[in-house]
Amino acid sequence: MFTKSSFSPAWWLKNPHCQTIAAKFFRRGHTINTTNETLELPDGDFVDLAWTEKVSSSCSRPIVAVLHGLEGSKNSHYAKGMLSAIKAQGWIGVLMHFRGCSGRPNRMAKSYHSGQTCDVDYFSQYLANNYPKAKKAIIGFSLGGNVLTKYLAEQKQNIYQAAGVICAPLDLSSCCDRINQGFSRVYQKYLVDMLRASTIEKINANLLNNIDRNHLDKVRSIREFDHMVTAPVNGFRDANHYYQQASGRDVLQQITTPCLIIHASDDPFLCHENTTAISALPEQLTFEISARGGHVGFISGKNPLKPQFWLEQRIPEFFTRYL
């Protein structure tokens, strides 16, 4: 069902760009110690995991998995904050880095993308096999939220008691158009610069031989990058084909896991109208829409010196019913 969010922005952060940027600013000094693990994948590549603590196979405490956004990592402000919130609940958090996002380049040309669910599926099987006594939930931020949506739709009988999808680009094409407008182009440049740098690493490692470096240097938008790199590397005809196949919006009806979707209508990364263009939702999905919040911002509180991170309250509150 669609519902109005209870989030109320801080009086001093009502602008969506302020919400988006301040979230990173306020978390810049926040740290969380993690226990790191490498998960070898069936195709010969790997992903790195970051645990909030060491875990034994007999563990019966809830485990909450986290998927980060585009070019994110365990050091992303939202990831650090949510892992800390998970730990404060007495639960165990584990973040799965997408390929190449942990600080180490992956071994293959194949990259992660908005619809790539095979690594999440293998990671989930790993959790099920190694920690059978623990109840489990999973959170996806931004790109990771779209990946999670696709995974839940594909794997109806999955291991998770509950899921959370935060600020996800559920309609990829319109979101690429949105981030290519106005001030949002600042965010786009930041992301494209990181995507270009990681691609150059692969070119230098002789993993990508069909990407023209000169053309890559001229890429200015995410759509252009997806057309030149993401689509051909991952078996899509072009960017439009990739967006059609990978967008999560049209498969929401197939999800059977209890899932909370959080979206701000002023998100400068997402097209509100297309993201929410859904005729009906299954009863186990709650789609919360806030008028404010920016992109993975959702900062509340009355004191500018003591910001409150609403997502770190709302997601654990939802999970508590199931964990």
Tab-separated table of C-alpha atoms in Angstrom:
chain	number	residue	atom	x	y	z
A	1	MET	CA	0.000	0.000	0.000
A	2	PHE	CA	1.009	3.623	-0.485
A	3	THR	CA	1.227	5.686	2.672
A	4	LYS	CA	2.409	9.097	3.788
A	5	SER	CA	5.707	8.993	5.633
A	6	SER	CA	5.951	10.197	9.225
A	7	PHE	CA	9.249	11.948	8.435
A	8	SER	CA	9.421	15.640	9.274
A	9	PRO	CA	12.564	17.441	8.071
A	10	ALA	CA	14.674	19.599	10.340
A	11	TRP	CA	13.493	23.201	10.049
A	12	TRP	CA	16.978	24.182	8.975
A	13	LEU	CA	17.193	21.492	6.248
A	14	LYS	CA	14.037	21.649	4.158
A	15	ASN	CA	15.812	22.037	0.823
A	16	PRO	CA	16.396	18.638	-0.887
A	17	HIS	CA	20.005	19.454	-1.758
A	18	CYS	CA	20.699	20.480	1.834
A	19	GLN	CA	19.231	17.173	3.022
A	20	THR	CA	21.319	15.221	0.507
A	21	ILE	CA	24.609	17.000	1.142
A	22	ALA	CA	24.241	17.500	4.904
A	23	ALA	CA	23.774	13.782	5.486
A	24	LYS	CA	27.277	13.157	4.179
A	25	PHE	CA	28.691	16.210	5.977
A	26	PHE	CA	27.382	15.225	9.406
A	27	ARG	CA	28.641	11.645	9.058
A	28	ARG	CA	32.123	12.552	7.809
A	29	GLY	CA	33.748	11.817	11.174
A	30	HIS	CA	31.635	8.779	11.991
A	31	THR	CA	33.491	5.468	12.029
A	32	ILE	CA	32.496	1.879	12.614
A	33	ASN	CA	34.900	-1.000	13.041
A	34	THR	CA	34.217	-3.978	10.811
A	35	THR	CA	35.438	-7.530	10.417
A	36	ASN	CA	36.164	-8.060	6.744
A	37	GLU	CA	35.686	-11.238	4.744
A	38	THR	CA	36.139	-12.179	1.092
A	39	LEU	CA	33.370	-14.232	-0.494
A	40	GLU	CA	34.576	-16.138	-3.559
A	41	LEU	CA	31.974	-16.264	-6.332
A	42	PRO	CA	31.159	-19.201	-8.635
A	43	ASP	CA	32.456	-17.402	-11.731
A	44	GLY	CA	35.930	-16.849	-10.259
A	45	ASP	CA	35.406	-13.276	-9.080
A	46	PHE	CA	34.787	-12.140	-5.495
A	47	VAL	CA	32.920	-9.675	-3.295
A	48	ASP	CA	34.114	-8.325	0.040
A	49	LEU	CA	31.882	-8.403	3.114
A	50	ALA	CA	32.075	-6.063	6.097
A	51	TRP	CA	30.625	-7.446	9.354
A	52	THR	CA	29.911	-5.410	12.466
A	53	GLU	CA	31.439	-8.263	14.494
A	54	LYS	CA	32.744	-11.790	14.165
A	55	VAL	CA	29.978	-14.356	13.922
A	56	SER	CA	29.914	-18.071	14.671
A	57	SER	CA	27.844	-20.618	12.773
A	58	SER	CA	25.718	-21.188	15.883
A	59	CYS	CA	24.642	-17.527	15.994
A	60	SER	CA	20.931	-17.086	16.676
A	61	ARG	CA	20.870	-13.273	16.783
A	62	PRO	CA	19.275	-11.535	13.794
A	63	ILE	CA	21.545	-10.727	10.848
A	64	VAL	CA	20.772	-7.666	8.720
A	65	ALA	CA	22.420	-7.425	5.301
A	66	VAL	CA	23.116	-4.057	3.651
A	67	LEU	CA	23.519	-3.223	-0.052
A	68	HIS	CA	25.105	0.133	-0.879
A	69	GLY	CA	24.447	2.547	-3.744
A	70	LEU	CA	26.320	3.399	-6.939
A	71	GLU	CA	30.074	3.423	-6.256
A	72	GLY	CA	29.364	3.232	-2.515
A	73	SER	CA	31.031	1.121	0.168
A	74	LYS	CA	31.068	0.439	3.903
A	75	ASN	CA	32.452	3.977	4.246
A	76	SER	CA	29.410	5.637	2.678
A	77	HIS	CA	27.698	7.841	5.252
A	78	TYR	CA	24.375	5.984	5.063
A	79	ALA	CA	26.091	2.596	5.361
A	80	LYS	CA	28.092	3.580	8.436
A	81	GLY	CA	25.012	5.043	10.063
A	82	MET	CA	22.772	2.060	9.353
A	83	LEU	CA	25.378	-0.510	10.397
A	84	SER	CA	25.743	1.395	13.683
A	85	ALA	CA	21.960	1.426	14.127
A	86	ILE	CA	21.799	-2.313	13.452
A	87	LYS	CA	24.506	-2.949	16.023
A	88	ALA	CA	22.697	-0.751	18.571
A	89	GLN	CA	19.672	-3.046	18.251
A	90	GLY	CA	21.801	-6.013	19.314
A	91	TRP	CA	21.638	-7.372	15.782
A	92	ILE	CA	24.552	-8.222	13.470
A	93	GLY	CA	25.124	-6.180	10.336
A	94	VAL	CA	26.917	-7.284	7.194
A	95	LEU	CA	27.468	-5.126	4.132
A	96	MET	CA	28.087	-6.796	0.794
A	97	HIS	CA	30.275	-4.666	-1.447
A	98	PHE	CA	29.346	-4.881	-5.087
A	99	ARG	CA	32.170	-5.975	-7.371
A	100	GLY	CA	35.068	-3.525	-7.356
A	101	CYS	CA	33.630	-1.287	-4.626
A	102	SER	CA	35.616	-2.444	-1.589
A	103	GLY	CA	38.842	-0.725	-2.600
A	104	ARG	CA	40.120	-3.705	-4.554
A	105	PRO	CA	39.484	-4.099	-8.300
A	106	ASN	CA	37.562	-7.186	-9.250
A	107	ARG	CA	39.078	-9.831	-11.485
A	108	MET	CA	36.686	-9.781	-14.419
A	109	ALA	CA	35.315	-7.310	-16.941
A	110	LYS	CA	31.778	-7.989	-15.714
A	111	SER	CA	30.590	-5.230	-13.399
A	112	TYR	CA	27.779	-4.744	-10.938
A	113	HIS	CA	24.724	-2.853	-12.174
A	114	SER	CA	21.177	-1.967	-11.143
A	115	GLY	CA	19.747	-5.310	-12.206
A	116	GLN	CA	22.614	-7.639	-11.327
A	117	THR	CA	21.160	-10.009	-8.725
A	118	CYS	CA	23.337	-13.123	-9.025
A	119	ASP	CA	25.868	-11.910	-6.449
A	120	VAL	CA	23.132	-11.010	-3.949
A	121	ASP	CA	21.602	-14.444	-4.503
A	122	TYR	CA	24.910	-16.212	-3.875
A	123	PHE	CA	25.591	-14.026	-0.823
A	124	SER	CA	22.125	-14.837	0.524
A	125	GLN	CA	22.684	-18.572	0.049
A	126	TYR	CA	25.974	-18.178	1.900
A	127	LEU	CA	24.182	-16.556	4.850
A	128	ALA	CA	21.528	-19.271	4.856
A	129	ASN	CA	24.042	-22.115	4.790
A	130	ASN	CA	26.458	-20.688	7.355
A	131	TYR	CA	24.058	-19.067	9.837
A	132	PRO	CA	20.923	-21.217	9.723
A	133	LYS	CA	19.682	-20.296	13.216
A	134	ALA	CA	19.633	-16.521	12.660
A	135	LYS	CA	16.613	-14.628	11.372
A	136	LYS	CA	17.574	-12.312	8.533
A	137	ALA	CA	16.584	-9.000	6.957
A	138	ILE	CA	18.095	-6.940	4.154
A	139	ILE	CA	18.334	-3.245	3.229
A	140	GLY	CA	19.167	-1.711	-0.146
A	141	PHE	CA	20.144	1.930	-0.626
A	142	SER	CA	19.680	3.727	-3.969
A	143	LEU	CA	21.091	1.443	-6.717
A	144	GLY	CA	21.304	-1.310	-4.100
A	145	GLY	CA	17.602	-0.788	-3.451
A	146	ASN	CA	16.754	-1.435	-7.093
A	147	VAL	CA	18.996	-4.523	-7.089
A	148	LEU	CA	17.188	-5.728	-3.971
A	149	THR	CA	13.795	-5.141	-5.587
A	150	LYS	CA	14.793	-7.265	-8.565
A	151	TYR	CA	16.218	-9.980	-6.315
A	152	LEU	CA	13.090	-10.201	-4.147
A	153	ALA	CA	10.894	-10.444	-7.240
A	154	GLU	CA	13.053	-13.187	-8.766
A	155	GLN	CA	13.568	-15.171	-5.545
A	156	LYS	CA	10.119	-15.288	-3.981
A	157	GLN	CA	11.166	-18.044	-1.561
A	158	ASN	CA	14.179	-16.223	-0.138
A	159	ILE	CA	15.864	-16.284	3.260
A	160	TYR	CA	14.733	-12.865	4.500
A	161	GLN	CA	11.984	-12.168	7.010
A	162	ALA	CA	11.818	-8.510	5.959
A	163	ALA	CA	13.394	-6.016	3.557
A	164	GLY	CA	13.889	-2.267	3.224
A	165	VAL	CA	14.329	-0.330	-0.046
A	166	ILE	CA	15.547	3.254	0.360
A	167	CYS	CA	15.603	5.944	-2.347
A	168	ALA	CA	15.827	3.414	-5.185
A	169	PRO	CA	15.857	4.395	-8.894
A	170	LEU	CA	12.976	2.040	-9.662
A	171	ASP	CA	12.541	3.575	-13.130
A	172	LEU	CA	16.118	3.887	-14.354
A	173	SER	CA	15.554	5.831	-17.558
A	174	SER	CA	13.579	8.684	-15.992
A	175	CYS	CA	16.027	8.837	-13.076
A	176	CYS	CA	18.920	9.288	-15.500
A	177	ASP	CA	16.986	12.148	-17.080
A	178	ARG	CA	16.309	13.688	-13.664
A	179	ILE	CA	19.921	13.659	-12.492
A	180	ASN	CA	20.909	15.346	-15.751
A	181	GLN	CA	18.924	18.467	-14.862
A	182	GLY	CA	19.774	21.606	-12.896
A	183	PHE	CA	21.882	21.325	-9.754
A	184	SER	CA	21.529	17.539	-9.876
A	185	ARG	CA	24.221	17.560	-12.549
A	186	VAL	CA	26.703	18.190	-9.724
A	187	TYR	CA	25.858	14.775	-8.272
A	188	GLN	CA	25.973	13.247	-11.735
A	189	LYS	CA	29.490	14.578	-12.380
A	190	TYR	CA	30.658	13.165	-9.042
A	191	LEU	CA	29.277	9.727	-9.912
A	192	VAL	CA	30.466	9.733	-13.524
A	193	ASP	CA	33.980	10.698	-12.434
A	194	MET	CA	34.083	7.694	-10.089
A	195	LEU	CA	32.635	5.343	-12.717
A	196	ARG	CA	35.185	6.571	-15.265
A	197	ALA	CA	38.061	6.038	-12.812
A	198	SER	CA	37.024	2.463	-12.033
A	199	THR	CA	36.632	1.732	-15.750
A	200	ILE	CA	40.111	3.088	-16.494
A	201	GLU	CA	41.472	0.714	-13.837
A	202	LYS	CA	39.957	-2.184	-15.760
A	203	ILE	CA	41.292	-0.889	-19.067
A	204	ASN	CA	44.783	-0.634	-17.571
A	205	ALA	CA	44.437	-4.172	-16.203
A	206	ASN	CA	43.522	-5.419	-19.705
A	207	LEU	CA	40.065	-6.491	-18.568
A	208	LEU	CA	38.284	-4.159	-20.993
A	209	ASN	CA	39.620	-4.092	-24.522
A	210	ASN	CA	36.611	-2.726	-26.389
A	211	ILE	CA	36.241	0.606	-24.585
A	212	ASP	CA	37.716	3.610	-26.381
A	213	ARG	CA	39.594	5.638	-23.772
A	214	ASN	CA	39.211	8.867	-25.753
A	215	HIS	CA	35.450	8.422	-25.993
A	216	LEU	CA	35.289	7.503	-22.306
A	217	ASP	CA	36.979	10.793	-21.386
A	218	LYS	CA	34.183	12.659	-23.174
A	219	VAL	CA	31.353	10.955	-21.249
A	220	ARG	CA	29.434	13.481	-19.149
A	221	SER	CA	26.187	11.740	-18.178
A	222	ILE	CA	25.229	8.468	-16.531
A	223	ARG	CA	23.154	7.584	-19.588
A	224	GLU	CA	26.200	8.017	-21.830
A	225	PHE	CA	28.304	5.895	-19.477
A	226	ASP	CA	25.685	3.158	-19.365
A	227	HIS	CA	25.442	3.174	-23.165
A	228	MET	CA	29.231	2.953	-23.614
A	229	VAL	CA	30.199	0.703	-20.695
A	230	THR	CA	27.490	-0.790	-18.472
A	231	ALA	CA	25.259	-2.104	-21.254
A	232	PRO	CA	27.813	-3.812	-23.552
A	233	VAL	CA	29.942	-5.181	-20.708
A	234	ASN	CA	26.910	-6.855	-19.167
A	235	GLY	CA	25.182	-8.157	-22.274
A	236	PHE	CA	22.625	-5.429	-23.013
A	237	ARG	CA	22.123	-3.915	-26.477
A	238	ASP	CA	22.297	-0.323	-25.267
A	239	ALA	CA	21.373	1.885	-22.310
A	240	ASN	CA	17.647	1.778	-23.081
A	241	HIS	CA	17.660	-2.032	-23.188
A	242	TYR	CA	19.533	-2.091	-19.877
A	243	TYR	CA	17.039	0.285	-18.254
A	244	GLN	CA	14.063	-1.726	-19.517
A	245	GLN	CA	15.458	-4.999	-18.230
A	246	ALA	CA	16.892	-3.763	-14.933
A	247	SER	CA	14.277	-1.349	-13.548
A	248	GLY	CA	12.552	-2.657	-10.421
A	249	ARG	CA	9.279	-0.718	-10.595
A	250	ASP	CA	7.445	-3.148	-12.856
A	251	VAL	CA	8.261	-6.242	-10.773
A	252	LEU	CA	7.131	-4.932	-7.374
A	253	GLN	CA	3.905	-6.943	-7.678
A	254	GLN	CA	5.939	-10.154	-7.663
A	255	ILE	CA	7.509	-9.549	-4.235
A	256	THR	CA	6.205	-11.747	-1.408
A	257	THR	CA	8.642	-10.670	1.346
A	258	PRO	CA	7.388	-7.976	3.780
A	259	CYS	CA	9.085	-4.882	2.403
A	260	LEU	CA	9.210	-1.199	3.326
A	261	ILE	CA	9.987	1.181	0.448
A	262	ILE	CA	10.955	4.740	1.406
A	263	HIS	CA	10.935	7.543	-1.153
A	264	ALA	CA	11.106	11.339	-1.000
A	265	SER	CA	9.195	13.214	-3.687
A	266	ASP	CA	11.905	15.905	-3.722
A	267	ASP	CA	14.757	13.415	-4.288
A	268	PRO	CA	17.152	15.170	-6.720
A	269	PHE	CA	18.346	11.803	-8.074
A	270	LEU	CA	14.930	10.353	-8.920
A	271	CYS	CA	11.923	11.221	-11.056
A	272	HIS	CA	9.065	11.190	-8.555
A	273	GLU	CA	6.259	10.765	-11.100
A	274	ASN	CA	7.821	7.766	-12.849
A	275	THR	CA	9.178	6.153	-9.685
A	276	THR	CA	5.693	6.058	-8.162
A	277	ALA	CA	3.757	5.253	-11.363
A	278	ILE	CA	2.446	1.990	-9.931
A	279	SER	CA	-1.218	1.029	-10.205
A	280	ALA	CA	-1.338	-1.459	-7.318
A	281	LEU	CA	0.920	-3.037	-4.722
A	282	PRO	CA	0.692	-6.377	-2.921
A	283	GLU	CA	-0.352	-6.084	0.721
A	284	GLN	CA	3.084	-7.064	2.049
A	285	LEU	CA	4.644	-3.942	0.479
A	286	THR	CA	4.498	-0.581	2.238
A	287	PHE	CA	5.505	2.313	-0.011
A	288	GLU	CA	6.138	5.349	2.200
A	289	ILE	CA	6.353	8.705	0.450
A	290	SER	CA	7.691	11.837	2.116
A	291	ALA	CA	7.408	15.320	0.636
A	292	ARG	CA	10.939	16.071	1.878
A	293	GLY	CA	14.127	14.132	2.532
A	294	GLY	CA	16.369	14.491	-0.508
A	295	HIS	CA	18.431	11.483	-1.572
A	296	VAL	CA	19.242	9.243	1.404
A	297	GLY	CA	19.046	12.314	3.643
A	298	PHE	CA	16.006	12.259	5.932
A	299	ILE	CA	17.572	14.406	8.637
A	300	SER	CA	15.256	15.613	11.384
A	301	GLY	CA	15.676	17.277	14.766
A	302	LYS	CA	15.363	20.743	16.250
A	303	ASN	CA	19.024	21.360	17.070
A	304	PRO	CA	21.469	21.894	14.157
A	305	LEU	CA	24.240	20.604	16.427
A	306	LYS	CA	22.370	17.346	17.097
A	307	PRO	CA	20.871	16.101	13.824
A	308	GLN	CA	18.670	13.016	13.958
A	309	PHE	CA	18.927	10.412	11.226
A	310	TRP	CA	15.355	9.265	10.772
A	311	LEU	CA	16.142	6.303	8.493
A	312	GLU	CA	18.198	4.754	11.280
A	313	GLN	CA	15.084	4.785	13.437
A	314	ARG	CA	12.447	3.865	10.858
A	315	ILE	CA	14.128	0.809	9.322
A	316	PRO	CA	14.917	-0.933	12.657
A	317	GLU	CA	11.385	-0.102	13.814
A	318	PHE	CA	9.969	-1.893	10.775
A	319	PHE	CA	12.335	-4.864	11.104
A	320	THR	CA	11.555	-5.363	14.788
A	321	ARG	CA	8.149	-6.806	13.867
A	322	TYR	CA	9.830	-9.645	11.988
A	323	LEU	CA	13.148	-10.171	13.808
